[in-house]
Amino acid sequence: MPGPVLLGKNALFAAISLAVALPAPALAQGEITRIKRNPAAIILEAARVNAGADVMYVSGQLPTPLDPAMPMSEVTSLDQMGDTRQQTISTLARIEDVLATEGFTMADVVKLNVFVKADPRIGAMDFAGMNAGFREFFGTEANPNTTARSTFEVAGLVGPYFLIEIDAIAARAPQGSD
């Protein structure tokens, strides 16, 4: 088998010059492309965020008690936190609040990682309940966008009454680029 081909100084310069002269694909600064080939799917296959986009990474968020006045320190049962659907809604509402602090919206979310614990009341992960909560924030009249998403069943979360934790990545074209 032949070894590597070594180019002389002039041939190497010519190869580099040709590569630099070739047109690069036209990519708009800060452009976000959502890839969804199956219109019936509730999530994207992918999201492409080009250089220059304003990107925000939201740490994993947990749900709040069903009674907003109840401090977490007083929660003593899963019933006070709700089922997977209710906890998903609560968690996504917290993400929405975090995004709003920096001028982002749920329509800017391009990726979610969802960690779901089995609900001991039903003995399994409630994927349908999680999707029902998800559908209240994505693919709606208020927010027709959806997001790329990974969902993981986990053995446990940071507290005994949490069934879900979600982290998010949001991206938007830089302000003033319109």
JSON list of N, CA and C in Angstrom, two decimals, residues 138-170:
[
{"chain": "A", "resi": 138, "resn": "PHE", "atom": "N", "xyz": [-45.22, 23.76, 23.68]},
{"chain": "A", "resi": 138, "resn": "PHE", "atom": "CA", "xyz": [-44.62, 23.66, 22.34]},
{"chain": "A", "resi": 138, "resn": "PHE", "atom": "C", "xyz": [-45.65, 23.14, 21.34]},
{"chain": "A", "resi": 139, "resn": "GLY", "atom": "N", "xyz": [-45.60, 23.71, 20.12]},
{"chain": "A", "resi": 139, "resn": "GLY", "atom": "CA", "xyz": [-46.54, 23.31, 19.09]},
{"chain": "A", "resi": 139, "resn": "GLY", "atom": "C", "xyz": [-47.95, 23.82, 19.37]},
{"chain": "A", "resi": 140, "resn": "THR", "atom": "N", "xyz": [-48.03, 24.96, 20.04]},
{"chain": "A", "resi": 140, "resn": "THR", "atom": "CA", "xyz": [-49.32, 25.55, 20.39]},
{"chain": "A", "resi": 140, "resn": "THR", "atom": "C", "xyz": [-49.57, 26.77, 19.50]},
{"chain": "A", "resi": 141, "resn": "GLU", "atom": "N", "xyz": [-50.75, 27.33, 19.61]},
{"chain": "A", "resi": 141, "resn": "GLU", "atom": "CA", "xyz": [-51.04, 28.56, 18.87]},
{"chain": "A", "resi": 141, "resn": "GLU", "atom": "C", "xyz": [-50.13, 29.68, 19.35]},
{"chain": "A", "resi": 142, "resn": "ALA", "atom": "N", "xyz": [-49.90, 29.76, 20.65]},
{"chain": "A", "resi": 142, "resn": "ALA", "atom": "CA", "xyz": [-49.03, 30.80, 21.21]},
{"chain": "A", "resi": 142, "resn": "ALA", "atom": "C", "xyz": [-47.56, 30.57, 20.86]},
{"chain": "A", "resi": 143, "resn": "ASN", "atom": "N", "xyz": [-47.14, 29.32, 20.76]},
{"chain": "A", "resi": 143, "resn": "ASN", "atom": "CA", "xyz": [-45.76, 28.97, 20.41]},
{"chain": "A", "resi": 143, "resn": "ASN", "atom": "C", "xyz": [-45.79, 27.79, 19.44]},
{"chain": "A", "resi": 144, "resn": "PRO", "atom": "N", "xyz": [-45.85, 28.07, 18.16]},
{"chain": "A", "resi": 144, "resn": "PRO", "atom": "CA", "xyz": [-45.89, 26.97, 17.18]},
{"chain": "A", "resi": 144, "resn": "PRO", "atom": "C", "xyz": [-44.58, 26.20, 17.06]},
{"chain": "A", "resi": 145, "resn": "ASN", "atom": "N", "xyz": [-43.48, 26.75, 17.62]},
{"chain": "A", "resi": 145, "resn": "ASN", "atom": "CA", "xyz": [-42.19, 26.06, 17.56]},
{"chain": "A", "resi": 145, "resn": "ASN", "atom": "C", "xyz": [-42.20, 24.83, 18.45]},
{"chain": "A", "resi": 146, "resn": "THR", "atom": "N", "xyz": [-41.36, 23.89, 18.09]},
{"chain": "A", "resi": 146, "resn": "THR", "atom": "CA", "xyz": [-41.07, 22.77, 18.98]},
{"chain": "A", "resi": 146, "resn": "THR", "atom": "C", "xyz": [-39.57, 22.70, 19.13]},
{"chain": "A", "resi": 147, "resn": "THR", "atom": "N", "xyz": [-39.05, 21.67, 19.72]},
{"chain": "A", "resi": 147, "resn": "THR", "atom": "CA", "xyz": [-37.64, 21.62, 20.08]},
{"chain": "A", "resi": 147, "resn": "THR", "atom": "C", "xyz": [-37.06, 20.24, 19.86]},
{"chain": "A", "resi": 148, "resn": "ALA", "atom": "N", "xyz": [-35.77, 20.17, 19.69]},
{"chain": "A", "resi": 148, "resn": "ALA", "atom": "CA", "xyz": [-35.09, 18.87, 19.75]},
{"chain": "A", "resi": 148, "resn": "ALA", "atom": "C", "xyz": [-35.14, 18.46, 21.22]},
{"chain": "A", "resi": 149, "resn": "ARG", "atom": "N", "xyz": [-35.22, 17.15, 21.47]},
{"chain": "A", "resi": 149, "resn": "ARG", "atom": "CA", "xyz": [-35.39, 16.73, 22.87]},
{"chain": "A", "resi": 149, "resn": "ARG", "atom": "C", "xyz": [-34.82, 15.33, 23.06]},
{"chain": "A", "resi": 150, "resn": "SER", "atom": "N", "xyz": [-34.22, 15.12, 24.20]},
{"chain": "A", "resi": 150, "resn": "SER", "atom": "CA", "xyz": [-33.83, 13.78, 24.66]},
{"chain": "A", "resi": 150, "resn": "SER", "atom": "C", "xyz": [-34.55, 13.53, 25.97]},
{"chain": "A", "resi": 151, "resn": "THR", "atom": "N", "xyz": [-35.06, 12.33, 26.15]},
{"chain": "A", "resi": 151, "resn": "THR", "atom": "CA", "xyz": [-35.78, 11.98, 27.38]},
{"chain": "A", "resi": 151, "resn": "THR", "atom": "C", "xyz": [-35.13, 10.75, 27.97]},
{"chain": "A", "resi": 152, "resn": "PHE", "atom": "N", "xyz": [-34.83, 10.82, 29.27]},
{"chain": "A", "resi": 152, "resn": "PHE", "atom": "CA", "xyz": [-34.16, 9.74, 29.96]},
{"chain": "A", "resi": 152, "resn": "PHE", "atom": "C", "xyz": [-34.97, 9.31, 31.17]},
{"chain": "A", "resi": 153, "resn": "GLU", "atom": "N", "xyz": [-35.13, 8.02, 31.36]},
{"chain": "A", "resi": 153, "resn": "GLU", "atom": "CA", "xyz": [-35.70, 7.55, 32.62]},
{"chain": "A", "resi": 153, "resn": "GLU", "atom": "C", "xyz": [-34.54, 7.40, 33.59]},
{"chain": "A", "resi": 154, "resn": "VAL", "atom": "N", "xyz": [-34.72, 7.95, 34.79]},
{"chain": "A", "resi": 154, "resn": "VAL", "atom": "CA", "xyz": [-33.66, 7.92, 35.79]},
{"chain": "A", "resi": 154, "resn": "VAL", "atom": "C", "xyz": [-34.16, 7.22, 37.05]},
{"chain": "A", "resi": 155, "resn": "ALA", "atom": "N", "xyz": [-33.24, 6.69, 37.82]},
{"chain": "A", "resi": 155, "resn": "ALA", "atom": "CA", "xyz": [-33.60, 5.98, 39.05]},
{"chain": "A", "resi": 155, "resn": "ALA", "atom": "C", "xyz": [-34.06, 6.93, 40.14]},
{"chain": "A", "resi": 156, "resn": "GLY", "atom": "N", "xyz": [-33.54, 8.14, 40.13]},
{"chain": "A", "resi": 156, "resn": "GLY", "atom": "CA", "xyz": [-33.92, 9.09, 41.16]},
{"chain": "A", "resi": 156, "resn": "GLY", "atom": "C", "xyz": [-33.48, 10.49, 40.81]},
{"chain": "A", "resi": 157, "resn": "LEU", "atom": "N", "xyz": [-34.07, 11.44, 41.46]},
{"chain": "A", "resi": 157, "resn": "LEU", "atom": "CA", "xyz": [-33.69, 12.85, 41.32]},
{"chain": "A", "resi": 157, "resn": "LEU", "atom": "C", "xyz": [-33.29, 13.35, 42.71]},
{"chain": "A", "resi": 158, "resn": "VAL", "atom": "N", "xyz": [-33.05, 14.63, 42.87]},
{"chain": "A", "resi": 158, "resn": "VAL", "atom": "CA", "xyz": [-32.47, 15.16, 44.11]},
{"chain": "A", "resi": 158, "resn": "VAL", "atom": "C", "xyz": [-33.38, 15.08, 45.33]},
{"chain": "A", "resi": 159, "resn": "GLY", "atom": "N", "xyz": [-34.64, 14.84, 45.15]},
{"chain": "A", "resi": 159, "resn": "GLY", "atom": "CA", "xyz": [-35.56, 14.72, 46.27]},
{"chain": "A", "resi": 159, "resn": "GLY", "atom": "C", "xyz": [-36.59, 13.65, 46.00]},
{"chain": "A", "resi": 160, "resn": "PRO", "atom": "N", "xyz": [-37.18, 13.09, 47.04]},
{"chain": "A", "resi": 160, "resn": "PRO", "atom": "CA", "xyz": [-38.08, 11.95, 46.87]},
{"chain": "A", "resi": 160, "resn": "PRO", "atom": "C", "xyz": [-39.40, 12.27, 46.17]},
{"chain": "A", "resi": 161, "resn": "TYR", "atom": "N", "xyz": [-39.76, 13.55, 46.08]},
{"chain": "A", "resi": 161, "resn": "TYR", "atom": "CA", "xyz": [-41.06, 13.91, 45.50]},
{"chain": "A", "resi": 161, "resn": "TYR", "atom": "C", "xyz": [-40.96, 14.50, 44.10]},
{"chain": "A", "resi": 162, "resn": "PHE", "atom": "N", "xyz": [-39.76, 14.50, 43.54]},
{"chain": "A", "resi": 162, "resn": "PHE", "atom": "CA", "xyz": [-39.56, 14.99, 42.19]},
{"chain": "A", "resi": 162, "resn": "PHE", "atom": "C", "xyz": [-39.67, 13.83, 41.20]},
{"chain": "A", "resi": 163, "resn": "LEU", "atom": "N", "xyz": [-40.47, 14.04, 40.15]},
{"chain": "A", "resi": 163, "resn": "LEU", "atom": "CA", "xyz": [-40.59, 13.04, 39.08]},
{"chain": "A", "resi": 163, "resn": "LEU", "atom": "C", "xyz": [-39.91, 13.51, 37.81]},
{"chain": "A", "resi": 164, "resn": "ILE", "atom": "N", "xyz": [-39.52, 14.77, 37.76]},
{"chain": "A", "resi": 164, "resn": "ILE", "atom": "CA", "xyz": [-38.97, 15.32, 36.52]},
{"chain": "A", "resi": 164, "resn": "ILE", "atom": "C", "xyz": [-37.96, 16.42, 36.79]},
{"chain": "A", "resi": 165, "resn": "GLU", "atom": "N", "xyz": [-36.96, 16.50, 35.92]},
{"chain": "A", "resi": 165, "resn": "GLU", "atom": "CA", "xyz": [-36.01, 17.61, 35.88]},
{"chain": "A", "resi": 165, "resn": "GLU", "atom": "C", "xyz": [-35.74, 17.88, 34.41]},
{"chain": "A", "resi": 166, "resn": "ILE", "atom": "N", "xyz": [-35.67, 19.15, 34.04]},
{"chain": "A", "resi": 166, "resn": "ILE", "atom": "CA", "xyz": [-35.48, 19.52, 32.64]},
{"chain": "A", "resi": 166, "resn": "ILE", "atom": "C", "xyz": [-34.44, 20.63, 32.55]},
{"chain": "A", "resi": 167, "resn": "ASP", "atom": "N", "xyz": [-33.49, 20.48, 31.62]},
{"chain": "A", "resi": 167, "resn": "ASP", "atom": "CA", "xyz": [-32.61, 21.59, 31.29]},
{"chain": "A", "resi": 167, "resn": "ASP", "atom": "C", "xyz": [-32.87, 21.99, 29.84]},
{"chain": "A", "resi": 168, "resn": "ALA", "atom": "N", "xyz": [-32.49, 23.21, 29.49]},
{"chain": "A", "resi": 168, "resn": "ALA", "atom": "CA", "xyz": [-32.86, 23.75, 28.18]},
{"chain": "A", "resi": 168, "resn": "ALA", "atom": "C", "xyz": [-31.72, 24.54, 27.56]},
{"chain": "A", "resi": 169, "resn": "ILE", "atom": "N", "xyz": [-31.73, 24.58, 26.24]},
{"chain": "A", "resi": 169, "resn": "ILE", "atom": "CA", "xyz": [-30.87, 25.46, 25.47]},
{"chain": "A", "resi": 169, "resn": "ILE", "atom": "C", "xyz": [-31.79, 26.29, 24.58]},
{"chain": "A", "resi": 170, "resn": "ALA", "atom": "N", "xyz": [-31.63, 27.60, 24.66]},
{"chain": "A", "resi": 170, "resn": "ALA", "atom": "CA", "xyz": [-32.42, 28.51, 23.83]},
{"chain": "A", "resi": 170, "resn": "ALA", "atom": "C", "xyz": [-31.46, 29.30, 22.94]}
]
